[in-house]
Coordinates of C-alpha atoms in Angstrom, one line a residue:
M1175 CA 4.7 -25.1 15.5
K1176 CA 5.5 -24.4 19.4
K1177 CA 3.9 -21.3 20.7
I1178 CA 5.6 -19.6 23.9
Q1179 CA 3.3 -17.5 25.7
L1180 CA 5.9 -14.5 26.7
K1181 CA 2.8 -12.7 28.7
S1182 CA -0.8 -12.9 28.3
G1183 CA -1.4 -11.6 24.6
V1184 CA 2.1 -11.7 23.7
N1185 CA 3.4 -15.1 22.0
L1186 CA 6.5 -16.2 20.5
V1187 CA 7.5 -18.7 17.7
V1188 CA 11.1 -19.7 17.1
L1189 CA 11.7 -21.6 13.7
P1190 CA 15.4 -22.8 14.2
T1191 CA 17.0 -23.8 10.3
T1192 CA 20.1 -23.9 8.7
Q1193 CA 18.6 -23.7 5.4
F1194 CA 19.3 -20.0 5.1
K1195 CA 22.2 -17.7 5.9
T1196 CA 19.7 -15.1 6.9
L1197 CA 18.0 -14.3 10.1
H1198 CA 14.4 -12.9 9.9
I1199 CA 12.3 -11.4 13.0
A1200 CA 8.9 -10.2 12.5
V1201 CA 6.7 -8.6 15.2
D1202 CA 2.9 -8.4 14.4
F1203 CA 0.3 -6.3 16.2
A1204 CA -3.4 -7.5 15.6
A1205 CA -6.4 -5.6 16.4
P1206 CA -10.1 -5.7 15.4
L1207 CA -10.5 -3.9 12.2
Q1208 CA -12.4 -0.8 12.6
T1209 CA -13.1 2.2 10.2
D1210 CA -11.9 4.9 12.7
N1211 CA -8.5 3.2 13.3
V1212 CA -7.2 2.0 10.0
S1213 CA -5.7 5.2 9.1
S1214 CA -4.1 6.1 12.3
R1215 CA -2.5 2.5 12.3
S1216 CA -1.2 3.1 8.8
L1217 CA 0.3 6.4 9.7
L1218 CA 1.9 5.1 12.8
S1219 CA 3.6 2.3 10.7
Y1220 CA 5.0 5.0 8.7
L1221 CA 6.3 6.9 11.6
T1222 CA 8.0 4.0 13.3
A1223 CA 9.6 3.1 9.9
V1224 CA 11.8 6.2 9.8
S1225 CA 12.6 7.6 13.4
S1226 CA 12.9 6.8 17.1
K1227 CA 14.3 8.6 20.1
I1228 CA 17.7 7.4 19.2
Y1229 CA 17.5 7.3 15.5
R1230 CA 15.6 10.4 14.8
N1231 CA 15.4 10.4 11.3
Q1232 CA 15.5 8.2 7.9
Q1233 CA 19.0 8.7 7.5
A1234 CA 20.0 7.5 11.0
V1235 CA 18.0 4.7 10.7
A1236 CA 19.4 3.7 7.3
Q1237 CA 22.9 4.0 8.9
K1238 CA 22.1 1.8 11.7
T1239 CA 20.8 -0.9 9.3
I1240 CA 24.3 -0.7 7.3
D1241 CA 26.1 -1.0 10.5
L1242 CA 24.1 -4.1 11.0
Y1243 CA 26.0 -5.8 7.9
G1244 CA 23.2 -4.3 5.6
A1245 CA 20.1 -5.4 7.4
Q1246 CA 16.6 -4.6 6.1
Y1247 CA 14.0 -3.0 8.2
E1248 CA 10.5 -2.2 7.3
T1249 CA 6.9 -2.0 8.6
D1250 CA 3.7 -2.7 6.9
V1251 CA -0.1 -2.9 7.5
M1252 CA -2.4 -5.7 6.4
R1253 CA -5.7 -7.0 6.9
F1254 CA -7.0 -10.3 7.4
G1255 CA -10.8 -10.9 7.5
Q1256 CA -11.9 -8.6 10.2
T1257 CA -8.5 -8.1 11.9
H1258 CA -5.9 -5.2 11.1
H1259 CA -2.2 -5.7 11.4
V1260 CA 0.8 -3.4 11.9
R1261 CA 3.7 -5.4 11.3
Y1262 CA 7.7 -4.8 11.9
S1263 CA 10.3 -7.0 9.8
M1264 CA 14.1 -7.2 10.0
Q1265 CA 16.2 -9.4 8.2
L1266 CA 19.8 -9.6 8.4
P1267 CA 23.0 -12.2 7.9
A1268 CA 22.7 -14.9 10.6
P1269 CA 24.9 -13.9 13.2
V1270 CA 26.2 -17.6 13.4
Y1271 CA 28.0 -16.8 10.0
L1272 CA 29.8 -14.0 11.3
E1273 CA 32.7 -13.6 13.8
N1274 CA 31.1 -11.3 16.5
T1275 CA 27.6 -13.5 16.9
S1276 CA 26.8 -12.3 20.2
Y1277 CA 27.1 -8.5 19.3
L1278 CA 25.1 -8.7 16.0
L1279 CA 22.3 -10.5 17.7
H1280 CA 21.9 -8.2 20.8
D1281 CA 22.4 -5.1 18.4
A1282 CA 19.5 -6.2 15.9
F1283 CA 17.2 -7.1 18.8
S1284 CA 18.2 -3.7 20.4
F1285 CA 17.4 -1.8 17.2
L1286 CA 14.0 -3.2 16.7
R1287 CA 13.1 -2.7 20.4
E1288 CA 14.0 1.0 20.0
M1289 CA 12.1 1.2 16.7
I1290 CA 8.9 -0.3 18.3
F1291 CA 8.9 0.9 21.9
N1292 CA 10.6 4.3 21.8
P1293 CA 9.3 6.4 19.1
L1294 CA 10.0 9.8 18.3
A1295 CA 7.4 11.7 20.4
D1296 CA 7.4 14.6 22.8
G1297 CA 4.9 14.3 25.5
A1298 CA 1.6 12.5 24.0
Q1299 CA 2.4 13.4 20.5
F1300 CA 4.7 12.4 17.9
D1301 CA 7.4 14.9 16.8
Q1302 CA 5.6 17.3 14.6
E1303 CA 7.8 18.0 11.9
T1304 CA 8.3 14.2 11.2
F1305 CA 4.6 13.7 11.6
E1306 CA 3.8 16.3 8.9
K1307 CA 6.1 14.8 6.5
E1308 CA 5.0 11.1 6.8
R1309 CA 1.2 12.2 6.8
Q1310 CA 1.8 13.7 3.3
S1311 CA 3.8 10.6 2.4
L1312 CA 0.8 8.5 3.3
V1313 CA -1.6 10.7 1.5
N1314 CA 0.5 10.8 -1.6
E1315 CA 0.4 7.0 -1.6
L1316 CA -3.0 6.7 -1.0
S1317 CA -3.8 9.4 -3.7
S1318 CA -1.7 7.6 -6.3
L1319 CA -4.2 4.6 -6.2
M1320 CA -6.0 6.4 -9.1
D1321 CA -2.6 5.9 -11.0
D1322 CA -3.2 2.0 -10.8
K1323 CA -6.3 1.4 -12.5
R1324 CA -6.5 -2.3 -12.0
R1325 CA -6.2 -1.8 -8.2
Y1326 CA -8.4 1.1 -8.1
A1327 CA -11.2 -1.0 -9.9
V1328 CA -10.7 -3.8 -7.5
T1329 CA -11.0 -1.2 -4.5
K1330 CA -14.4 0.3 -5.7
L1331 CA -15.6 -3.6 -6.3
R1332 CA -14.4 -4.1 -2.6
Q1333 CA -16.8 -1.0 -1.6
L1334 CA -19.5 -2.4 -3.8
T1335 CA -19.3 -5.8 -2.5
Y1336 CA -19.3 -5.7 1.4
T1337 CA -22.2 -4.6 3.4
T1338 CA -20.2 -3.6 6.7
P1339 CA -17.9 -0.2 6.5
E1340 CA -15.1 -1.7 7.9
M1341 CA -14.5 -4.5 5.1
R1342 CA -14.8 -1.7 2.4
V1343 CA -11.9 0.5 3.4
L1344 CA -8.2 -0.2 2.4
S1345 CA -6.0 -1.6 5.1
S1346 CA -3.6 1.3 4.4
G1347 CA -6.4 3.9 5.1
I1348 CA -8.6 6.6 3.8
V1349 CA -7.1 10.1 2.3
A1350 CA -9.8 12.3 4.0
D1351 CA -9.3 10.7 7.4
V1352 CA -5.3 10.9 7.2
A1353 CA -5.5 14.4 6.3
K1354 CA -7.4 15.2 9.3
L1355 CA -5.2 13.2 11.8
T1356 CA -2.9 15.1 14.3
A1357 CA 0.1 13.9 15.8
S1358 CA -1.8 13.3 19.1
D1359 CA -4.4 11.2 17.4
V1360 CA -1.8 8.9 16.1
Y1361 CA 0.0 8.7 19.2
D1362 CA -3.0 7.7 21.1
A1363 CA -3.4 4.7 18.3
Y1364 CA 0.2 3.8 19.0
Q1365 CA -0.5 3.6 22.8
D1366 CA -3.5 1.4 22.1
M1367 CA -1.4 -0.9 19.8
I1368 CA 1.4 -1.2 22.1
N1369 CA -0.7 -1.8 25.3
H1370 CA -3.8 -3.8 23.9
D1371 CA -3.1 -5.5 20.5
T1372 CA -2.5 -9.1 20.2
M1373 CA 1.4 -9.3 19.9
N1374 CA 3.2 -12.3 18.0
I1375 CA 6.9 -12.3 17.4
I1376 CA 8.4 -14.9 14.9
V1377 CA 12.1 -15.3 14.6
F1378 CA 13.5 -17.7 11.7
G1379 CA 16.9 -18.6 11.1
D1380 CA 19.9 -20.5 12.3
I1381 CA 19.2 -19.7 16.1
D1382 CA 18.3 -21.3 19.3
E1383 CA 15.1 -20.8 21.3
M1384 CA 17.1 -19.7 24.4
Q1385 CA 19.0 -17.0 22.7
V1386 CA 15.9 -15.4 21.4
L1387 CA 14.3 -15.6 25.1
S1388 CA 17.3 -14.3 26.5
E1389 CA 17.2 -10.9 24.1
L1390 CA 13.4 -10.7 24.5
E1391 CA 13.9 -10.2 28.4
H1392 CA 15.1 -6.5 27.4
W1393 CA 11.9 -5.8 25.7
P1394 CA 9.2 -3.8 27.7
L1395 CA 6.5 -6.5 27.0
K1396 CA 3.3 -5.9 28.9
Q1397 CA 0.5 -8.3 29.7
R1398 CA -2.7 -7.5 27.8
E1399 CA -6.2 -8.9 28.0
P1400 CA -6.4 -11.1 24.6
R1401 CA -8.6 -9.3 22.2
Q1402 CA -11.7 -10.6 20.5
L1403 CA -10.0 -11.2 17.1
K1404 CA -12.1 -12.4 14.0
P1405 CA -9.9 -13.7 11.1
F1406 CA -12.7 -14.6 9.1
Y1407 CA -15.9 -12.8 7.5
R1408 CA -18.9 -13.8 6.0
Q1409 CA -22.0 -12.1 4.9
P1410 CA -25.3 -13.5 3.5
V1411 CA -25.9 -13.9 -0.2
H1412 CA -27.7 -10.7 -1.9
T1413 CA -30.8 -11.5 -4.1
S1414 CA -29.5 -9.1 -6.6
V1415 CA -26.1 -7.8 -8.1
D1416 CA -24.7 -4.6 -7.0
E1417 CA -23.5 -2.6 -10.2
L1418 CA -21.4 0.6 -10.9
S1419 CA -19.5 2.0 -13.7
E1420 CA -17.0 4.9 -13.9
K1421 CA -15.3 6.9 -16.7
Q1422 CA -12.2 8.3 -16.7
P1423 CA -10.3 10.4 -19.4
D1424 CA -6.8 9.2 -18.7
I1425 CA -7.3 5.4 -19.7
N1426 CA -7.5 3.5 -23.2
Q1427 CA -9.0 0.0 -22.2
A1428 CA -11.9 -1.0 -19.7
I1429 CA -11.4 -2.9 -16.6
L1430 CA -13.9 -5.2 -15.8
T1431 CA -14.4 -6.6 -12.1
L1432 CA -16.9 -9.2 -10.6
G1433 CA -17.3 -10.3 -7.0
Y1434 CA -19.0 -13.8 -6.5
H1435 CA -20.2 -15.1 -3.2
L1436 CA -18.9 -18.8 -2.5
N1437 CA -21.0 -20.5 -0.2
L1438 CA -18.5 -22.1 2.4
S1439 CA -17.8 -21.7 5.8
P1440 CA -14.3 -21.0 7.0
D1441 CA -13.6 -24.3 8.3
D1442 CA -15.4 -26.2 5.6
P1443 CA -13.1 -28.9 4.6
R1444 CA -14.3 -28.2 1.3
R1445 CA -11.7 -24.9 1.3
F1446 CA -9.4 -27.2 -0.7
V1447 CA -11.8 -27.9 -3.2
A1448 CA -12.4 -24.2 -3.4
L1449 CA -8.7 -23.8 -4.1
V1450 CA -8.8 -26.0 -6.8
F1451 CA -11.9 -24.7 -8.4
N1452 CA -10.5 -21.2 -8.3
T1453 CA -7.3 -22.4 -9.9
L1454 CA -9.1 -24.1 -12.5
F1455 CA -11.5 -21.1 -12.9
G1456 CA -9.1 -18.2 -13.4
G1457 CA -6.3 -18.5 -10.9
S1458 CA -3.5 -19.9 -13.2
P1459 CA -2.3 -20.2 -16.8
L1460 CA -4.0 -23.3 -17.2
S1461 CA -7.4 -21.9 -16.0
K1462 CA -10.5 -21.7 -18.3
L1463 CA -10.5 -17.8 -18.2
F1464 CA -6.9 -17.5 -19.3
T1465 CA -6.7 -20.5 -22.0
N1466 CA -10.3 -19.8 -23.4
V1467 CA -11.2 -15.9 -22.7
R1468 CA -7.8 -14.6 -23.2
E1469 CA -6.0 -16.9 -25.4
K1470 CA -8.5 -18.6 -27.5
E1471 CA -11.1 -15.8 -28.1
S1472 CA -8.5 -13.0 -27.5
L1473 CA -11.3 -11.2 -25.5
A1474 CA -9.1 -9.6 -22.7
Y1475 CA -5.6 -8.5 -22.4
S1476 CA -5.2 -9.9 -19.0
I1477 CA -7.7 -11.9 -16.8
Y1478 CA -7.6 -13.7 -13.5
S1479 CA -9.8 -14.9 -10.4
R1480 CA -8.8 -15.0 -6.9
W1481 CA -10.3 -16.6 -4.0
Q1482 CA -10.1 -15.2 -0.3
N1483 CA -10.8 -17.7 2.4
D1484 CA -11.0 -15.0 5.1
T1485 CA -14.2 -13.2 3.2
G1486 CA -15.4 -16.2 0.9
F1487 CA -15.7 -14.2 -2.0
I1488 CA -14.0 -14.8 -5.6
T1489 CA -12.9 -11.7 -7.4
V1490 CA -12.4 -11.6 -11.1
A1491 CA -10.9 -8.8 -12.9
A1492 CA -10.2 -8.2 -16.7
G1493 CA -8.4 -5.5 -18.8
L1494 CA -10.2 -5.4 -22.1
D1495 CA -11.5 -3.2 -24.8
K1496 CA -14.9 -1.4 -23.9
A1497 CA -16.7 -3.0 -26.9
K1498 CA -15.9 -6.6 -25.8
I1499 CA -17.3 -6.1 -22.2
A1500 CA -20.8 -7.8 -22.8
Q1501 CA -19.2 -10.9 -24.6
T1502 CA -16.6 -11.4 -22.2
E1503 CA -19.2 -11.5 -19.5
S1504 CA -20.8 -13.9 -21.4
M1505 CA -17.9 -15.9 -22.0
I1506 CA -17.0 -15.8 -18.0
A1507 CA -20.3 -17.0 -17.4
E1508 CA -20.0 -20.1 -19.9
Q1509 CA -16.6 -21.1 -18.2
I1510 CA -18.5 -21.3 -14.8
A1511 CA -21.3 -23.4 -16.4
D1512 CA -18.7 -25.6 -17.9
I1513 CA -17.4 -26.2 -14.5
Q1514 CA -20.7 -26.6 -12.8
N1515 CA -21.6 -29.2 -15.5
G1516 CA -18.0 -31.0 -15.0
N1517 CA -16.9 -29.9 -18.6
F1518 CA -13.3 -30.3 -18.1
S1519 CA -10.7 -33.0 -18.5
E1520 CA -9.5 -35.2 -15.5
E1521 CA -6.0 -34.3 -17.2
T1522 CA -6.4 -30.5 -16.8
L1523 CA -7.4 -31.2 -13.3
A1524 CA -4.6 -33.4 -12.3
A1525 CA -2.2 -30.5 -13.9
I1526 CA -4.0 -27.9 -11.7
K1527 CA -3.6 -30.0 -8.7
T1528 CA 0.2 -30.6 -9.7
S1529 CA 0.6 -27.0 -9.9
L1530 CA -0.9 -26.0 -6.9
I1531 CA 1.3 -28.5 -4.6
N1532 CA 4.3 -27.5 -6.3
D1533 CA 3.9 -23.8 -5.7
Y1534 CA 3.1 -24.8 -2.4
L1535 CA 6.1 -26.8 -1.7
S1536 CA 8.3 -24.2 -3.3
Q1537 CA 7.2 -21.7 -0.8
Q1538 CA 8.6 -23.7 2.0
D1539 CA 12.0 -22.5 0.5
S1540 CA 10.8 -18.9 1.2
P1541 CA 11.4 -17.4 4.6
A1542 CA 8.6 -14.7 4.0
S1543 CA 6.1 -17.5 3.1
E1544 CA 7.1 -19.5 6.1
I1545 CA 6.6 -16.6 8.2
E1546 CA 3.2 -15.5 6.8
L1547 CA 2.0 -19.2 7.4
V1548 CA 2.8 -19.1 11.0
F1549 CA 1.2 -15.8 11.4
S1550 CA -2.0 -17.1 9.7
R1551 CA -1.7 -20.2 12.1
L1552 CA -1.3 -18.1 15.2
L1553 CA -4.5 -15.9 14.2
T1554 CA -6.9 -18.7 12.9
Q1555 CA -5.6 -21.3 15.5
R1556 CA -5.6 -23.8 12.5
E1557 CA -2.7 -25.4 11.6
T1558 CA -2.6 -27.9 8.7
P1559 CA 0.6 -30.1 8.2
V1560 CA 2.2 -30.1 4.9
A1561 CA 1.8 -33.8 4.3
Q1562 CA -2.1 -33.3 5.2
W1563 CA -2.3 -29.9 2.8
V1564 CA -0.9 -32.0 0.0
A1565 CA -3.1 -35.0 0.4
E1566 CA -6.2 -32.9 0.7
V1567 CA -5.7 -31.1 -2.6
S1568 CA -4.4 -34.4 -4.2
A1569 CA -7.9 -35.9 -3.2
V1570 CA -10.0 -33.4 -4.9
T1571 CA -12.4 -34.9 -7.4
P1572 CA -14.1 -33.4 -10.6
V1573 CA -17.3 -34.2 -9.0
Q1574 CA -16.4 -32.2 -5.8
V1575 CA -15.4 -29.2 -8.2
A1576 CA -18.4 -29.2 -10.1
E1577 CA -20.6 -29.3 -7.2
L1578 CA -18.8 -26.6 -5.3
A1579 CA -19.0 -24.3 -8.5
Q1580 CA -22.8 -24.5 -8.2
Q1581 CA -22.3 -22.6 -5.0
L1582 CA -20.9 -19.4 -6.8
T1583 CA -23.3 -16.6 -7.0
L1584 CA -22.5 -13.2 -8.8
Q1585 CA -23.0 -10.4 -6.3
S1586 CA -21.0 -7.3 -7.6
R1587 CA -19.8 -5.8 -10.6
F1588 CA -17.8 -2.5 -11.2
I1589 CA -16.8 -1.5 -14.5
L1590 CA -14.1 1.1 -15.3
L1591 CA -14.4 2.7 -18.8
P1592 CA -12.5 5.1 -20.8
K1593 CA -14.1 8.4 -21.4
G1594 CA -15.1 9.4 -24.7

């Protein structure tokens, strides 16, 4: 990966390839994760998705993307460790396959520049009418979290698990905070993002570096002091399990969520062992949770585990009958004990590793996965070549998996129950 520093705090990576007939442009603004900026940054992503000074409403934006041969333009927010990201993405047909190559390329970069750097604002605030409409859209989205019971339960578990306030909030914001925001509040957050965030630009497709650099000369890129970003988060192990349960009348099954601390530093080479362990535990159809808890014992309608290297936690979530919660928890603990004691076959472990490697290699055929990987590398300043990644996973042994499983400690439990 070749990184080009355009300005202090502004980086570019061009990934030329003839494998796809599409061109992908992604722009990421990264800042320290804070409880008082998440909601405003989320709302500004809404505002800059639907309007600008030239394209003053969603219809005008949509028409322009149609003119760009059906280009797709979107914005999003996300977190990684203790960082918060506002991201702009655009996908369009690769200009090299069309007749007017230079026009399409220039027009695409001009459109993206307009949407990012020229928002629909009046003085020191966003356009009030557009602001009120998009604020309500974000409130509606956050309020609808209650309708997705699995997501709601995992969010409640997150609030129970982490000790620092910023790690407990959704990357898309808090309903009460969004409702109180003003058009000038969000414009202030926008100015802070544009002028101070670490900015990374990735261009992926059949294009060369000089073409991209030529287009970016027209962008108002400013030098900024590099922000102190912390892509990883770790907290001490708690001596007791934090527990909470909640009843809701509009559900007919329970949702059990568990948070486990895995004693592993971000740069520990055993992170590859953790990846294999999680896949064996509950991260695949070959896992113990799936084959034993769900299939063999029929204790859960659905169950999985997810390992997050950025926080060091493993989350388990299961949908099940209320009467089976205690038995399911006991069975989950048995699966952990089995792995800790090495009670799994080498054939199963080999199949797990093969599955992981095949999934990883298949991601090389996905532009979105490739772009996400490059953003991760830029943020963490850690790059693992494909061949090394495959070799590290292949080299994981049963003993290593068993030993790492012994570092797993239950920290939190949230149960969502049907009322009555």
